[in-house]
mmCIF file of N, CA and C in Angstrom:
data_model
loop_
_atom_site.group_PDB
_atom_site.id
_atom_site.type_symbol
_atom_site.label_atom_id
_atom_site.label_comp_id
_atom_site.label_asym_id
_atom_site.label_seq_id
_atom_site.Cartn_x
_atom_site.Cartn_y
_atom_site.Cartn_z
ATOM 1 N N MET A 1128 -13.187 7.136 5.866
ATOM 2 C CA MET A 1128 -11.953 7.244 5.123
ATOM 3 C C MET A 1128 -11.509 5.839 4.713
ATOM 4 N N THR A 1129 -11.039 5.728 3.501
ATOM 5 C CA THR A 1129 -10.564 4.467 2.958
ATOM 6 C C THR A 1129 -9.090 4.283 3.292
ATOM 7 N N HIS A 1130 -8.702 3.042 3.542
ATOM 8 C CA HIS A 1130 -7.316 2.720 3.847
ATOM 9 C C HIS A 1130 -6.845 1.570 2.961
ATOM 10 N N TYR A 1131 -5.591 1.615 2.568
ATOM 11 C CA TYR A 1131 -4.966 0.502 1.861
ATOM 12 C C TYR A 1131 -4.023 -0.205 2.822
ATOM 13 N N VAL A 1132 -3.984 -1.532 2.722
ATOM 14 C CA VAL A 1132 -3.059 -2.319 3.525
ATOM 15 C C VAL A 1132 -1.667 -2.189 2.917
ATOM 16 N N ALA A 1133 -0.694 -1.930 3.775
ATOM 17 C CA ALA A 1133 0.704 -1.875 3.365
ATOM 18 C C ALA A 1133 1.461 -2.989 4.079
ATOM 19 N N ILE A 1134 2.380 -3.615 3.376
ATOM 20 C CA ILE A 1134 3.261 -4.627 3.956
ATOM 21 C C ILE A 1134 4.596 -3.942 4.228
ATOM 22 N N ILE A 1135 5.109 -4.132 5.440
ATOM 23 C CA ILE A 1135 6.344 -3.465 5.866
ATOM 24 C C ILE A 1135 7.436 -4.517 5.981
ATOM 25 N N GLU A 1136 8.480 -4.352 5.178
ATOM 26 C CA GLU A 1136 9.595 -5.288 5.194
ATOM 27 C C GLU A 1136 10.818 -4.594 5.764
ATOM 28 N N ASP A 1137 11.242 -5.047 6.930
ATOM 29 C CA ASP A 1137 12.443 -4.501 7.578
ATOM 30 C C ASP A 1137 13.573 -5.496 7.355
ATOM 31 N N ALA A 1138 14.497 -5.146 6.482
ATOM 32 C CA ALA A 1138 15.568 -6.066 6.099
ATOM 33 C C ALA A 1138 16.759 -6.038 7.050
ATOM 34 N N GLY A 1139 16.691 -5.271 8.094
ATOM 35 C CA GLY A 1139 17.792 -5.248 9.051
ATOM 36 C C GLY A 1139 18.484 -3.904 9.113
ATOM 37 N N PRO A 1140 19.454 -3.769 10.005
ATOM 38 C CA PRO A 1140 20.074 -2.468 10.271
ATOM 39 C C PRO A 1140 20.863 -1.881 9.096
ATOM 40 N N ASP A 1141 21.325 -2.704 8.174
ATOM 41 C CA ASP A 1141 22.124 -2.193 7.063
ATOM 42 C C ASP A 1141 21.320 -1.980 5.786
ATOM 43 N N HIS A 1142 19.999 -2.120 5.870
ATOM 44 C CA HIS A 1142 19.154 -2.019 4.688
ATOM 45 C C HIS A 1142 17.967 -1.108 4.982
ATOM 46 N N ALA A 1143 17.392 -0.592 3.917
ATOM 47 C CA ALA A 1143 16.215 0.266 4.061
ATOM 48 C C ALA A 1143 15.001 -0.560 4.464
ATOM 49 N N VAL A 1144 14.049 0.101 5.068
ATOM 50 C CA VAL A 1144 12.760 -0.501 5.390
ATOM 51 C C VAL A 1144 11.856 -0.240 4.187
ATOM 52 N N GLY A 1145 11.270 -1.298 3.637
ATOM 53 C CA GLY A 1145 10.402 -1.166 2.474
ATOM 54 C C GLY A 1145 8.936 -1.265 2.859
ATOM 55 N N VAL A 1146 8.114 -0.517 2.165
ATOM 56 C CA VAL A 1146 6.666 -0.554 2.352
ATOM 57 C C VAL A 1146 6.050 -0.699 0.967
ATOM 58 N N TRP A 1147 5.176 -1.695 0.805
ATOM 59 C CA TRP A 1147 4.505 -1.871 -0.475
ATOM 60 C C TRP A 1147 3.040 -2.237 -0.259
ATOM 61 N N PHE A 1148 2.256 -2.022 -1.298
ATOM 62 C CA PHE A 1148 0.805 -2.165 -1.221
ATOM 63 C C PHE A 1148 0.356 -3.305 -2.124
ATOM 64 N N PRO A 1149 -0.135 -4.407 -1.559
ATOM 65 C CA PRO A 1149 -0.517 -5.547 -2.385
ATOM 66 C C PRO A 1149 -1.620 -5.239 -3.401
ATOM 67 N N ASP A 1150 -2.474 -4.286 -3.114
ATOM 68 C CA ASP A 1150 -3.558 -3.949 -4.037
ATOM 69 C C ASP A 1150 -3.132 -2.983 -5.136
ATOM 70 N N LEU A 1151 -1.928 -2.423 -5.026
ATOM 71 C CA LEU A 1151 -1.493 -1.385 -5.964
ATOM 72 C C LEU A 1151 -0.140 -1.760 -6.561
ATOM 73 N N PRO A 1152 -0.138 -2.524 -7.645
ATOM 74 C CA PRO A 1152 1.124 -2.986 -8.233
ATOM 75 C C PRO A 1152 2.075 -1.830 -8.556
ATOM 76 N N GLY A 1153 3.288 -1.953 -8.069
ATOM 77 C CA GLY A 1153 4.299 -0.936 -8.330
ATOM 78 C C GLY A 1153 4.303 0.227 -7.355
ATOM 79 N N CYS A 1154 3.390 0.226 -6.401
ATOM 80 C CA CYS A 1154 3.352 1.300 -5.407
ATOM 81 C C CYS A 1154 4.156 0.859 -4.192
ATOM 82 N N PHE A 1155 5.227 1.567 -3.935
ATOM 83 C CA PHE A 1155 6.069 1.213 -2.798
ATOM 84 C C PHE A 1155 6.739 2.462 -2.241
ATOM 85 N N SER A 1156 7.269 2.314 -1.053
ATOM 86 C CA SER A 1156 7.977 3.396 -0.375
ATOM 87 C C SER A 1156 9.109 2.763 0.410
ATOM 88 N N ALA A 1157 10.014 3.583 0.876
ATOM 89 C CA ALA A 1157 11.121 3.080 1.687
ATOM 90 C C ALA A 1157 11.653 4.204 2.555
ATOM 91 N N GLY A 1158 12.480 3.822 3.488
ATOM 92 C CA GLY A 1158 13.142 4.784 4.353
ATOM 93 C C GLY A 1158 14.270 4.101 5.097
ATOM 94 N N ASP A 1159 15.177 4.886 5.622
ATOM 95 C CA ASP A 1159 16.290 4.327 6.382
ATOM 96 C C ASP A 1159 15.830 3.723 7.705
ATOM 97 N N THR A 1160 14.699 4.211 8.212
ATOM 98 C CA THR A 1160 14.130 3.701 9.459
ATOM 99 C C THR A 1160 12.652 3.383 9.227
ATOM 100 N N LEU A 1161 12.069 2.674 10.163
ATOM 101 C CA LEU A 1161 10.640 2.378 10.079
ATOM 102 C C LEU A 1161 9.835 3.670 10.078
ATOM 103 N N ASP A 1162 10.184 4.594 10.958
ATOM 104 C CA ASP A 1162 9.463 5.871 11.016
ATOM 105 C C ASP A 1162 9.523 6.610 9.681
ATOM 106 N N GLU A 1163 10.698 6.626 9.073
ATOM 107 C CA GLU A 1163 10.857 7.319 7.795
ATOM 108 C C GLU A 1163 10.056 6.623 6.688
ATOM 109 N N ALA A 1164 10.108 5.309 6.648
ATOM 110 C CA ALA A 1164 9.351 4.565 5.632
ATOM 111 C C ALA A 1164 7.858 4.791 5.792
ATOM 112 N N MET A 1165 7.376 4.786 7.028
ATOM 113 C CA MET A 1165 5.945 4.990 7.269
ATOM 114 C C MET A 1165 5.538 6.434 6.954
ATOM 115 N N ALA A 1166 6.422 7.376 7.193
ATOM 116 C CA ALA A 1166 6.123 8.770 6.856
ATOM 117 C C ALA A 1166 6.065 8.964 5.343
ATOM 118 N N ASN A 1167 6.841 8.185 4.592
ATOM 119 C CA ASN A 1167 6.867 8.288 3.136
ATOM 120 C C ASN A 1167 5.714 7.547 2.460
ATOM 121 N N ALA A 1168 5.120 6.577 3.136
ATOM 122 C CA ALA A 1168 4.096 5.728 2.525
ATOM 123 C C ALA A 1168 2.869 6.502 2.021
ATOM 124 N N PRO A 1169 2.304 7.446 2.770
ATOM 125 C CA PRO A 1169 1.139 8.171 2.253
ATOM 126 C C PRO A 1169 1.447 8.953 0.976
ATOM 127 N N GLU A 1170 2.648 9.507 0.880
ATOM 128 C CA GLU A 1170 3.016 10.246 -0.330
ATOM 129 C C GLU A 1170 3.117 9.296 -1.526
ATOM 130 N N ALA A 1171 3.715 8.120 -1.318
ATOM 131 C CA ALA A 1171 3.806 7.133 -2.402
ATOM 132 C C ALA A 1171 2.413 6.722 -2.856
ATOM 133 N N LEU A 1172 1.523 6.506 -1.903
ATOM 134 C CA LEU A 1172 0.140 6.146 -2.220
ATOM 135 C C LEU A 1172 -0.534 7.252 -3.028
ATOM 136 N N ALA A 1173 -0.392 8.485 -2.590
ATOM 137 C CA ALA A 1173 -1.014 9.620 -3.285
ATOM 138 C C ALA A 1173 -0.472 9.763 -4.703
ATOM 139 N N LEU A 1174 0.844 9.649 -4.879
ATOM 140 C CA LEU A 1174 1.437 9.784 -6.202
ATOM 141 C C LEU A 1174 0.998 8.655 -7.124
ATOM 142 N N TRP A 1175 0.887 7.448 -6.601
ATOM 143 C CA TRP A 1175 0.451 6.305 -7.410
ATOM 144 C C TRP A 1175 -0.982 6.531 -7.889
ATOM 145 N N ILE A 1176 -1.847 6.934 -6.977
ATOM 146 C CA ILE A 1176 -3.247 7.162 -7.341
ATOM 147 C C ILE A 1176 -3.362 8.311 -8.337
ATOM 148 N N GLU A 1177 -2.635 9.406 -8.100
ATOM 149 C CA GLU A 1177 -2.664 10.538 -9.031
ATOM 150 C C GLU A 1177 -2.236 10.110 -10.430
ATOM 151 N N SER A 1178 -1.214 9.280 -10.502
ATOM 152 C CA SER A 1178 -0.730 8.804 -11.787
ATOM 153 C C SER A 1178 -1.795 7.961 -12.498
ATOM 154 N N MET A 1179 -2.430 7.072 -11.761
ATOM 155 C CA MET A 1179 -3.476 6.224 -12.350
ATOM 156 C C MET A 1179 -4.633 7.076 -12.855
ATOM 157 N N VAL A 1180 -5.108 7.982 -12.024
ATOM 158 C CA VAL A 1180 -6.231 8.841 -12.401
ATOM 159 C C VAL A 1180 -5.839 9.712 -13.598
ATOM 160 N N GLY A 1181 -4.638 10.263 -13.562
ATOM 161 C CA GLY A 1181 -4.164 11.109 -14.651
ATOM 162 C C GLY A 1181 -4.060 10.377 -15.974
ATOM 163 N N ASN A 1182 -3.825 9.077 -15.916
ATOM 164 C CA ASN A 1182 -3.735 8.263 -17.127
ATOM 165 C C ASN A 1182 -5.066 7.597 -17.482
ATOM 166 N N GLY A 1183 -6.124 7.971 -16.777
ATOM 167 C CA GLY A 1183 -7.447 7.441 -17.073
ATOM 168 C C GLY A 1183 -7.637 5.981 -16.693
ATOM 169 N N LYS A 1184 -6.827 5.494 -15.775
ATOM 170 C CA LYS A 1184 -6.920 4.097 -15.355
ATOM 171 C C LYS A 1184 -7.687 3.985 -14.043
ATOM 172 N N ALA A 1185 -8.300 2.838 -13.853
ATOM 173 C CA ALA A 1185 -9.065 2.588 -12.631
ATOM 174 C C ALA A 1185 -8.122 2.322 -11.463
ATOM 175 N N VAL A 1186 -8.492 2.816 -10.319
ATOM 176 C CA VAL A 1186 -7.751 2.567 -9.084
ATOM 177 C C VAL A 1186 -8.431 1.389 -8.393
ATOM 178 N N PRO A 1187 -7.679 0.303 -8.134
ATOM 179 C CA PRO A 1187 -8.303 -0.854 -7.486
ATOM 180 C C PRO A 1187 -8.864 -0.502 -6.116
ATOM 181 N N ARG A 1188 -9.956 -1.119 -5.784
ATOM 182 C CA ARG A 1188 -10.523 -0.900 -4.454
ATOM 183 C C ARG A 1188 -9.613 -1.565 -3.433
ATOM 184 N N PRO A 1189 -9.512 -0.972 -2.252
ATOM 185 C CA PRO A 1189 -8.674 -1.591 -1.216
ATOM 186 C C PRO A 1189 -9.366 -2.814 -0.617
ATOM 187 N N ARG A 1190 -8.619 -3.896 -0.506
ATOM 188 C CA ARG A 1190 -9.148 -5.080 0.174
ATOM 189 C C ARG A 1190 -8.868 -4.975 1.669
ATOM 190 N N THR A 1191 -9.698 -5.614 2.438
ATOM 191 C CA THR A 1191 -9.504 -5.642 3.886
ATOM 192 C C THR A 1191 -8.358 -6.600 4.220
ATOM 193 N N PRO A 1192 -7.789 -6.475 5.421
ATOM 194 C CA PRO A 1192 -6.763 -7.445 5.812
ATOM 195 C C PRO A 1192 -7.270 -8.898 5.719
ATOM 196 N N SER A 1193 -8.516 -9.128 6.072
ATOM 197 C CA SER A 1193 -9.063 -10.492 5.980
ATOM 198 C C SER A 1193 -9.115 -10.981 4.538
ATOM 199 N N GLU A 1194 -9.505 -10.105 3.636
ATOM 200 C CA GLU A 1194 -9.530 -10.489 2.221
ATOM 201 C C GLU A 1194 -8.124 -10.792 1.718
ATOM 202 N N LEU A 1195 -7.161 -9.997 2.126
ATOM 203 C CA LEU A 1195 -5.783 -10.222 1.693
ATOM 204 C C LEU A 1195 -5.216 -11.510 2.283
ATOM 205 N N LYS A 1196 -5.564 -11.823 3.528
ATOM 206 C CA LYS A 1196 -5.094 -13.069 4.140
ATOM 207 C C LYS A 1196 -5.635 -14.285 3.402
ATOM 208 N N ALA A 1197 -6.784 -14.147 2.764
ATOM 209 C CA ALA A 1197 -7.381 -15.244 2.001
ATOM 210 C C ALA A 1197 -6.756 -15.393 0.614
ATOM 211 N N ASP A 1198 -5.942 -14.431 0.204
ATOM 212 C CA ASP A 1198 -5.267 -14.462 -1.095
ATOM 213 C C ASP A 1198 -3.916 -15.141 -0.909
ATOM 214 N N PRO A 1199 -3.720 -16.333 -1.492
ATOM 215 C CA PRO A 1199 -2.463 -17.049 -1.266
ATOM 216 C C PRO A 1199 -1.229 -16.291 -1.743
ATOM 217 N N GLU A 1200 -1.383 -15.372 -2.690
ATOM 218 C CA GLU A 1200 -0.238 -14.603 -3.178
ATOM 219 C C GLU A 1200 0.206 -13.545 -2.163
ATOM 220 N N VAL A 1201 -0.655 -13.205 -1.214
ATOM 221 C CA VAL A 1201 -0.341 -12.155 -0.240
ATOM 222 C C VAL A 1201 -0.206 -12.721 1.171
ATOM 223 N N ALA A 1202 -0.887 -13.814 1.461
ATOM 224 C CA ALA A 1202 -0.952 -14.352 2.821
ATOM 225 C C ALA A 1202 0.427 -14.620 3.429
ATOM 226 N N ALA A 1203 1.332 -15.198 2.652
ATOM 227 C CA ALA A 1203 2.664 -15.508 3.190
ATOM 228 C C ALA A 1203 3.422 -14.232 3.573
ATOM 229 N N ASP A 1204 3.289 -13.194 2.748
ATOM 230 C CA ASP A 1204 3.954 -11.927 3.080
ATOM 231 C C ASP A 1204 3.344 -11.301 4.320
ATOM 232 N N MET A 1205 2.032 -11.417 4.469
ATOM 233 C CA MET A 1205 1.383 -10.865 5.663
ATOM 234 C C MET A 1205 1.815 -11.608 6.917
ATOM 235 N N ALA A 1206 2.041 -12.915 6.785
ATOM 236 C CA ALA A 1206 2.465 -13.707 7.936
ATOM 237 C C ALA A 1206 3.921 -13.418 8.309
ATOM 238 N N ALA A 1207 4.736 -13.079 7.316
ATOM 239 C CA ALA A 1207 6.170 -12.882 7.551
ATOM 240 C C ALA A 1207 6.551 -11.457 7.928
ATOM 241 N N HIS A 1208 5.657 -10.497 7.639
ATOM 242 C CA HIS A 1208 6.003 -9.088 7.848
ATOM 243 C C HIS A 1208 4.869 -8.367 8.582
ATOM 244 N N ALA A 1209 5.181 -7.187 9.054
ATOM 245 C CA ALA A 1209 4.161 -6.345 9.691
ATOM 246 C C ALA A 1209 3.287 -5.724 8.601
ATOM 247 N N ILE A 1210 2.076 -5.346 8.988
ATOM 248 C CA ILE A 1210 1.211 -4.618 8.064
ATOM 249 C C ILE A 1210 0.770 -3.319 8.733
ATOM 250 N N ALA A 1211 0.342 -2.382 7.900
ATOM 251 C CA ALA A 1211 -0.190 -1.111 8.393
ATOM 252 C C ALA A 1211 -1.321 -0.701 7.464
ATOM 253 N N LEU A 1212 -2.236 0.087 7.984
ATOM 254 C CA LEU A 1212 -3.298 0.659 7.160
ATOM 255 C C LEU A 1212 -2.920 2.101 6.876
ATOM 256 N N ILE A 1213 -2.814 2.418 5.592
ATOM 257 C CA ILE A 1213 -2.418 3.769 5.173
ATOM 258 C C ILE A 1213 -3.651 4.461 4.606
ATOM 259 N N PRO A 1214 -4.012 5.628 5.141
ATOM 260 C CA PRO A 1214 -5.211 6.317 4.650
ATOM 261 C C PRO A 1214 -5.043 6.801 3.215
ATOM 262 N N THR A 1215 -6.119 6.669 2.470
ATOM 263 C CA THR A 1215 -6.141 7.142 1.090
ATOM 264 C C THR A 1215 -6.203 8.658 1.097
ATOM 265 N N PRO A 1216 -5.405 9.295 0.242
ATOM 266 C CA PRO A 1216 -5.453 10.764 0.190
ATOM 267 C C PRO A 1216 -6.817 11.236 -0.299
ATOM 268 N N ARG A 1217 -7.154 12.413 0.081
ATOM 269 C CA ARG A 1217 -8.439 12.993 -0.326
ATOM 270 C C ARG A 1217 -8.313 13.531 -1.751
ATOM 271 N N LEU A 1218 -8.460 12.626 -2.688
ATOM 272 C CA LEU A 1218 -8.399 12.982 -4.103
ATOM 273 C C LEU A 1218 -9.748 12.680 -4.742
ATOM 274 N N ALA A 1219 -9.984 13.277 -5.869
ATOM 275 C CA ALA A 1219 -11.231 13.037 -6.593
ATOM 276 C C ALA A 1219 -11.099 11.765 -7.422
ATOM 277 N N PHE A 1220 -11.283 10.614 -6.783
ATOM 278 C CA PHE A 1220 -11.262 9.355 -7.500
ATOM 279 C C PHE A 1220 -12.189 8.390 -6.800
ATOM 280 N N GLN A 1221 -12.626 7.412 -7.547
ATOM 281 C CA GLN A 1221 -13.436 6.347 -6.996
ATOM 282 C C GLN A 1221 -12.714 5.034 -7.252
ATOM 283 N N PRO A 1222 -12.414 4.253 -6.211
ATOM 284 C CA PRO A 1222 -11.807 2.950 -6.456
ATOM 285 C C PRO A 1222 -12.720 2.101 -7.341
ATOM 286 N N ALA A 1223 -12.124 1.284 -8.171
ATOM 287 C CA ALA A 1223 -12.878 0.412 -9.055
ATOM 288 C C ALA A 1223 -13.688 -0.579 -8.229
ATOM 289 N N ALA A 1224 -14.877 -0.866 -8.667
ATOM 290 C CA ALA A 1224 -15.710 -1.877 -8.005
ATOM 291 C C ALA A 1224 -15.295 -3.240 -8.502
ATOM 292 N N GLU A 1225 -15.572 -4.245 -7.699
ATOM 293 C CA GLU A 1225 -15.253 -5.617 -8.112
ATOM 294 C C GLU A 1225 -16.317 -6.151 -9.003
#
């Protein structure tokens, strides 16, 4: 099973917990609690992929945490926030090759 790395941003007790995917521009989720945000993340991932496939666009392949840590645009966010691996939904798509 393929997984995408998600960055989890907890802004504190008065703000929502945000979850976003560095490999999938514009794909994000949120919730009032960490549990709620994490429960919403797979649905956001599935909807993003469905939208891309439906529009005939390529779905980027998921990078490993090590690959993302080597990307200076993502490394600082990974160091400052928690990460999680979110399983890719079982859809008929193939991530784009590099």
